CSV table of C-alpha atoms and ligand atoms in Angstrom, one decimal:
chain,number,residue,atom,x,y,z
A,435,MET,CA,-16.8,-16.2,6.5
A,436,SER,CA,-18.1,-17.2,9.9
A,437,HIS,CA,-17.8,-15.7,12.7
A,438,SER,CA,-17.2,-19.1,14.7
A,439,THR,CA,-13.6,-18.8,13.2
A,440,GLU,CA,-12.3,-16.4,14.9
A,441,PRO,CA,-10.7,-18.2,17.8
A,442,LEU,CA,-8.0,-19.8,14.4
A,443,TYR,CA,-6.6,-16.1,14.7
A,444,ALA,CA,-6.9,-15.1,18.1
A,445,PRO,CA,-3.3,-14.6,17.9
A,446,LEU,CA,-3.7,-12.0,15.8
A,447,ARG,CA,-5.7,-9.0,18.0
A,448,ALA,CA,-2.1,-9.3,19.9
A,449,ARG,CA,0.2,-9.4,17.2
A,450,LEU,CA,-1.6,-6.2,15.9
A,451,ALA,CA,-1.4,-4.3,18.8
A,452,ALA,CA,2.5,-5.0,19.2
A,453,ILE,CA,2.4,-4.0,15.5
A,454,ASN,CA,0.6,-1.1,16.3
A,455,ASP,CA,3.1,-0.5,19.4
A,456,ARG,CA,6.0,-0.3,17.5
A,457,ILE,CA,4.8,1.8,15.0
A,458,ALA,CA,3.8,4.5,17.6
A,459,ALA,CA,7.3,3.9,19.5
A,460,ALA,CA,9.4,4.9,16.1
A,461,ALA,CA,6.9,7.7,15.3
A,462,ARG,CA,7.4,8.9,18.7
A,463,ASP,CA,11.5,8.5,18.1
A,464,SER,CA,11.0,11.1,15.0
A,465,GLY,CA,8.9,13.5,17.1
A,466,ARG,CA,5.6,12.4,15.3
A,467,PRO,CA,2.3,11.5,16.5
A,468,ALA,CA,1.7,7.8,16.1
A,469,SER,CA,-1.8,9.1,14.1
A,470,SER,CA,0.8,9.8,11.4
A,471,VAL,CA,1.5,6.6,10.3
A,472,THR,CA,-1.2,3.8,8.8
A,473,LEU,CA,-0.5,0.6,9.0
A,474,VAL,CA,-1.6,-0.6,5.7
A,475,ALA,CA,-2.6,-4.6,6.8
A,476,VAL,CA,-0.7,-6.7,3.6
A,477,SER,CA,-3.3,-9.7,3.4
A,478,LYS,CA,-2.5,-11.2,0.0
A,479,THR,CA,-2.9,-14.7,0.1
A,480,HIS,CA,-4.8,-15.2,3.2
A,481,PRO,CA,-8.5,-15.9,3.4
A,482,ALA,CA,-11.6,-13.5,3.9
A,483,ASP,CA,-11.4,-15.1,7.5
A,484,ALA,CA,-7.9,-13.4,8.5
A,485,ILE,CA,-9.6,-10.3,7.0
A,486,LEU,CA,-12.4,-10.5,9.0
A,487,ALA,CA,-10.9,-11.2,12.1
A,488,ALA,CA,-8.4,-7.8,11.8
A,489,LEU,CA,-11.4,-5.9,10.9
A,490,GLN,CA,-12.9,-7.1,14.0
A,491,ALA,CA,-9.9,-6.3,16.0
A,492,GLY,CA,-9.8,-2.8,15.2
A,493,GLN,CA,-7.4,-2.8,11.9
A,494,SER,CA,-9.3,-0.8,8.8
A,495,CYS,CA,-6.5,-0.6,5.6
A,496,PHE,CA,-5.6,-3.4,3.6
A,497,GLY,CA,-3.2,-4.0,0.8
A,498,GLU,CA,-3.5,-6.5,-1.5
A,499,ASN,CA,-1.0,-7.1,-4.7
A,500,ARG,CA,-3.2,-8.6,-7.0
A,501,VAL,CA,-6.8,-7.3,-8.3
A,502,GLN,CA,-8.4,-11.0,-8.8
A,503,GLU,CA,-7.3,-11.6,-5.7
A,504,ALA,CA,-8.7,-8.4,-4.2
A,505,ALA,CA,-11.8,-8.6,-6.2
A,506,ALA,CA,-13.0,-12.1,-4.6
A,507,LYS,CA,-12.1,-10.9,-1.1
A,508,PHE,CA,-12.9,-7.7,-0.1
A,509,PRO,CA,-16.5,-6.2,-2.2
A,510,ALA,CA,-18.5,-8.4,0.5
A,511,LEU,CA,-16.6,-7.1,3.4
A,512,ARG,CA,-17.5,-3.2,2.9
A,513,PRO,CA,-21.3,-3.2,3.5
A,514,ALA,CA,-20.7,-4.2,7.1
A,515,TRP,CA,-17.2,-2.5,7.7
A,516,PRO,CA,-18.0,0.8,6.0
A,517,SER,CA,-14.4,2.1,7.1
A,518,LEU,CA,-12.4,-0.2,5.5
A,519,ARG,CA,-9.8,0.8,3.2
A,520,LEU,CA,-8.4,-1.1,-0.1
A,521,HIS,CA,-5.0,-0.3,-1.0
A,522,LEU,CA,-3.8,-2.3,-4.4
A,523,ILE,CA,0.0,-2.3,-3.8
A,524,GLY,CA,1.3,-4.8,-6.5
A,525,GLY,CA,2.4,-4.5,-10.4
A,526,LEU,CA,-0.4,-3.5,-12.5
A,527,GLN,CA,-1.1,-4.5,-15.7
A,528,THR,CA,-3.3,-1.9,-17.7
A,529,ASN,CA,-6.1,-4.7,-19.0
A,530,LYS,CA,-6.5,-4.2,-14.9
A,531,ALA,CA,-7.1,-0.6,-14.5
A,532,ASP,CA,-11.1,-1.0,-14.9
A,533,ASP,CA,-10.9,-3.5,-12.3
A,534,ALA,CA,-8.2,-1.5,-10.0
A,535,VAL,CA,-10.1,1.8,-10.1
A,536,ARG,CA,-13.6,0.1,-9.4
A,537,LEU,CA,-12.3,-1.9,-6.4
A,538,ALA,CA,-9.5,0.2,-4.5
A,539,ASP,CA,-9.3,3.5,-2.5
A,540,THR,CA,-5.6,3.7,-3.4
A,541,ILE,CA,-3.5,2.5,-5.8
A,542,GLU,CA,0.5,2.2,-4.7
A,543,SER,CA,1.9,1.0,-7.7
A,544,LEU,CA,1.1,3.9,-10.6
A,545,ASP,CA,4.5,3.2,-12.1
A,546,ARG,CA,4.9,4.7,-16.1
A,547,PRO,CA,2.6,6.7,-18.5
A,548,LYS,CA,1.2,3.6,-20.2
A,549,LEU,CA,-0.4,2.3,-16.9
A,550,ALA,CA,-1.4,6.4,-16.1
A,551,ASP,CA,-3.3,6.5,-19.1
A,552,ALA,CA,-5.5,3.4,-19.1
A,553,ILE,CA,-5.9,4.6,-14.9
A,554,ALA,CA,-7.1,7.5,-16.8
A,555,ARG,CA,-9.6,6.2,-19.0
A,556,ALA,CA,-10.6,3.6,-16.5
A,557,ALA,CA,-11.8,6.6,-13.9
A,558,ASP,CA,-13.7,8.5,-16.7
A,559,ARG,CA,-15.9,5.2,-17.6
A,560,ALA,CA,-15.9,4.1,-13.6
A,561,GLY,CA,-17.0,7.9,-12.8
A,562,ARG,CA,-14.4,7.4,-9.5
A,563,LEU,CA,-10.6,7.9,-9.5
A,564,PRO,CA,-8.4,6.1,-6.0
A,565,ASP,CA,-5.8,8.1,-4.7
A,566,LEU,CA,-2.7,7.0,-5.9
A,567,LEU,CA,1.1,6.5,-5.3
A,568,VAL,CA,3.7,6.8,-7.7
A,569,GLN,CA,5.9,3.8,-7.5
A,570,VAL,CA,9.6,4.6,-7.8
A,571,ASN,CA,12.2,2.1,-8.5
A,572,ILE,CA,14.2,3.4,-5.8
A,573,GLY,CA,17.1,1.0,-6.2
A,574,ASP,CA,16.9,0.4,-10.2
A,575,GLU,CA,16.7,-2.7,-10.1
A,576,PRO,CA,16.5,-4.1,-13.3
A,577,GLN,CA,14.0,-7.0,-12.6
A,578,LYS,CA,11.8,-4.4,-10.3
A,579,SER,CA,8.5,-2.3,-10.9
A,580,GLY,CA,8.5,1.1,-10.4
A,581,ILE,CA,9.7,4.5,-12.7
A,582,PRO,CA,13.3,4.4,-13.0
A,583,THR,CA,14.8,7.1,-10.7
A,584,ALA,CA,16.1,9.3,-13.3
A,585,ALA,CA,12.9,9.2,-14.9
A,586,ALA,CA,11.1,10.2,-11.5
A,587,ASP,CA,10.3,14.0,-11.6
A,588,THR,CA,9.2,13.8,-15.2
A,589,PHE,CA,6.9,11.1,-14.4
A,590,ILE,CA,5.9,12.5,-11.3
A,591,ALA,CA,5.2,15.9,-12.9
A,592,HIS,CA,3.1,14.4,-15.6
A,593,CYS,CA,1.2,12.4,-12.9
A,594,ARG,CA,0.6,15.9,-11.3
A,595,THR,CA,-0.9,17.4,-14.4
A,596,GLN,CA,-3.3,14.0,-15.2
A,597,PHE,CA,-4.4,13.2,-11.9
A,598,GLY,CA,-4.2,16.6,-9.8
A,599,ALA,CA,-4.9,16.3,-5.6
A,600,ARG,CA,-5.6,12.9,-6.9
A,601,LEU,CA,-1.6,12.1,-7.0
A,602,ARG,CA,-1.2,11.8,-3.1
A,603,GLY,CA,2.5,10.5,-3.1
A,604,LEU,CA,5.3,8.3,-3.5
A,605,MET,CA,5.9,4.2,-2.9
A,606,CYS,CA,9.2,2.0,-3.0
A,607,ILE,CA,10.5,-1.4,-2.0
A,608,PRO,CA,14.0,-1.3,-2.0
A,609,PRO,CA,16.8,-3.9,-2.7
A,610,ALA,CA,16.2,-6.8,-0.6
A,611,ASP,CA,20.2,-7.3,0.5
A,612,GLU,CA,20.8,-3.2,1.5
A,613,ASP,CA,20.6,-1.3,4.0
A,614,PRO,CA,17.1,0.2,3.1
A,615,THR,CA,17.5,3.6,5.2
A,616,PRO,CA,19.1,5.4,2.5
A,617,HIS,CA,16.3,4.0,-0.3
A,618,PHE,CA,13.8,5.2,2.2
A,619,LYS,CA,15.4,9.2,2.6
A,620,ALA,CA,15.9,9.0,-1.1
A,621,LEU,CA,12.1,8.5,-1.8
A,622,ALA,CA,11.4,11.2,1.2
A,623,ALA,CA,13.5,13.5,-0.2
A,624,LEU,CA,11.7,13.0,-3.6
A,625,GLY,CA,8.4,13.3,-2.4
A,626,ALA,CA,9.6,17.0,-0.8
A,627,ARG,CA,11.1,17.5,-3.7
A,628,HIS,CA,7.6,17.3,-4.9
A,629,GLY,CA,5.3,18.5,-2.1
A,630,LEU,CA,3.9,15.4,-1.8
A,631,GLU,CA,2.8,14.6,1.5
A,632,THR,CA,2.1,10.5,1.1
A,633,LEU,CA,4.9,8.1,1.8
A,634,SER,CA,4.2,4.3,1.5
A,635,MET,CA,7.3,2.6,2.4
A,636,GLY,CA,8.4,-0.2,5.4
A,637,MET,CA,7.7,-3.9,5.1
A,638,SER,CA,7.6,-6.2,8.5
A,639,ALA,CA,11.5,-6.4,8.5
A,640,ASP,CA,11.8,-2.9,8.1
A,641,PHE,CA,8.7,-0.7,8.9
A,642,GLU,CA,10.5,1.6,12.1
A,643,ALA,CA,13.4,2.3,10.0
A,644,ALA,CA,11.1,3.6,7.4
A,645,ILE,CA,9.3,5.6,9.8
A,646,ARG,CA,12.3,7.3,11.0
A,647,ALA,CA,12.7,8.3,7.6
A,648,GLY,CA,9.4,9.5,7.5
A,649,ALA,CA,6.8,6.8,6.3
A,650,THR,CA,3.3,7.3,5.8
A,651,HIS,CA,2.0,4.3,5.2
A,652,VAL,CA,3.8,1.0,6.1
A,653,ARG,CA,2.6,-2.4,4.1
A,654,VAL,CA,2.9,-4.7,7.1
A,655,GLY,CA,2.1,-8.5,5.6
A,656,THR,CA,4.0,-11.7,7.4
A,657,LEU,CA,4.5,-10.0,11.0
A,658,LEU,CA,0.3,-10.0,11.3
A,659,PHE,CA,-0.6,-12.6,9.3
A,660,GLY,CA,2.0,-15.2,9.6
A,661,GLN,CA,4.0,-16.8,6.4
A,662,ARG,CA,2.3,-16.8,3.3
B,1411,LIG,C1,3.8,-8.8,0.3
B,1411,LIG,C2,4.4,-7.3,0.1
B,1411,LIG,C3,4.4,-6.3,1.4
B,1411,LIG,C4,4.4,-7.5,2.6
B,1411,LIG,O1,5.4,-8.0,2.9
B,1411,LIG,P1,5.6,-8.6,4.6
B,1411,LIG,O2,7.5,-8.8,4.3
B,1411,LIG,O3,5.3,-9.8,4.2
B,1411,LIG,O4,5.4,-7.3,5.3
B,1411,LIG,C5,4.7,-5.4,1.5
B,1411,LIG,N1,4.3,-4.5,0.0
B,1411,LIG,C6,4.5,-5.0,-1.0
B,1411,LIG,C7,4.5,-4.3,-2.8
B,1411,LIG,C8,4.0,-6.8,-1.1
B,1411,LIG,O5,4.0,-7.2,-2.0
């Protein structure tokens, strides 16, 4: 993790500024301050040097979808960057719950009762519980993770009982081949019904539409770090 590699990532500073400008404009369009939207910089597959370059450019919140990869990259960065926040955004196996609970500031992919139980037990062992988002399979796609929409109300209520205020909100990934806006609006309505404030929705291709539908967190990878 040498500082001499920074020129390799010089365009990253400009890309980050452009994304933050677009976030601010979309927030303004919906009558909200730019500060109401957090950019989660999705650094999966990119090396720690790219993350360091983003930190140096002022980005502090990152998303990874694999626990082992996050474990290899993030703990070493934390001492020098106390503002760093790590979100785990990928499908999570119950046997990774211990590592996930130790590593993450937020787990965005809580999507089934067995995983909720594994996280609760891991939190007891670790003495810490990250913030949690329930991932909703908002398009009810057979291959996709996330709680099915028909089971979402019950599962959210269950997680509220189990985790209290650590349950912050909802996350979704709409079907790739559809207009995402109706799905974003459906997630926002579900969150409102449960009094949950955090809505993680929108990626490189659709984060502005997500913000206009109420996103508080957008997860942007490719547009910031380049192709994977
Ligand atoms: C990879 C990933 C992203 C980022 O996608 P881009 O299209 O590269 O911005 C967002 N959310 C999740 C859950 C991901 O796995």
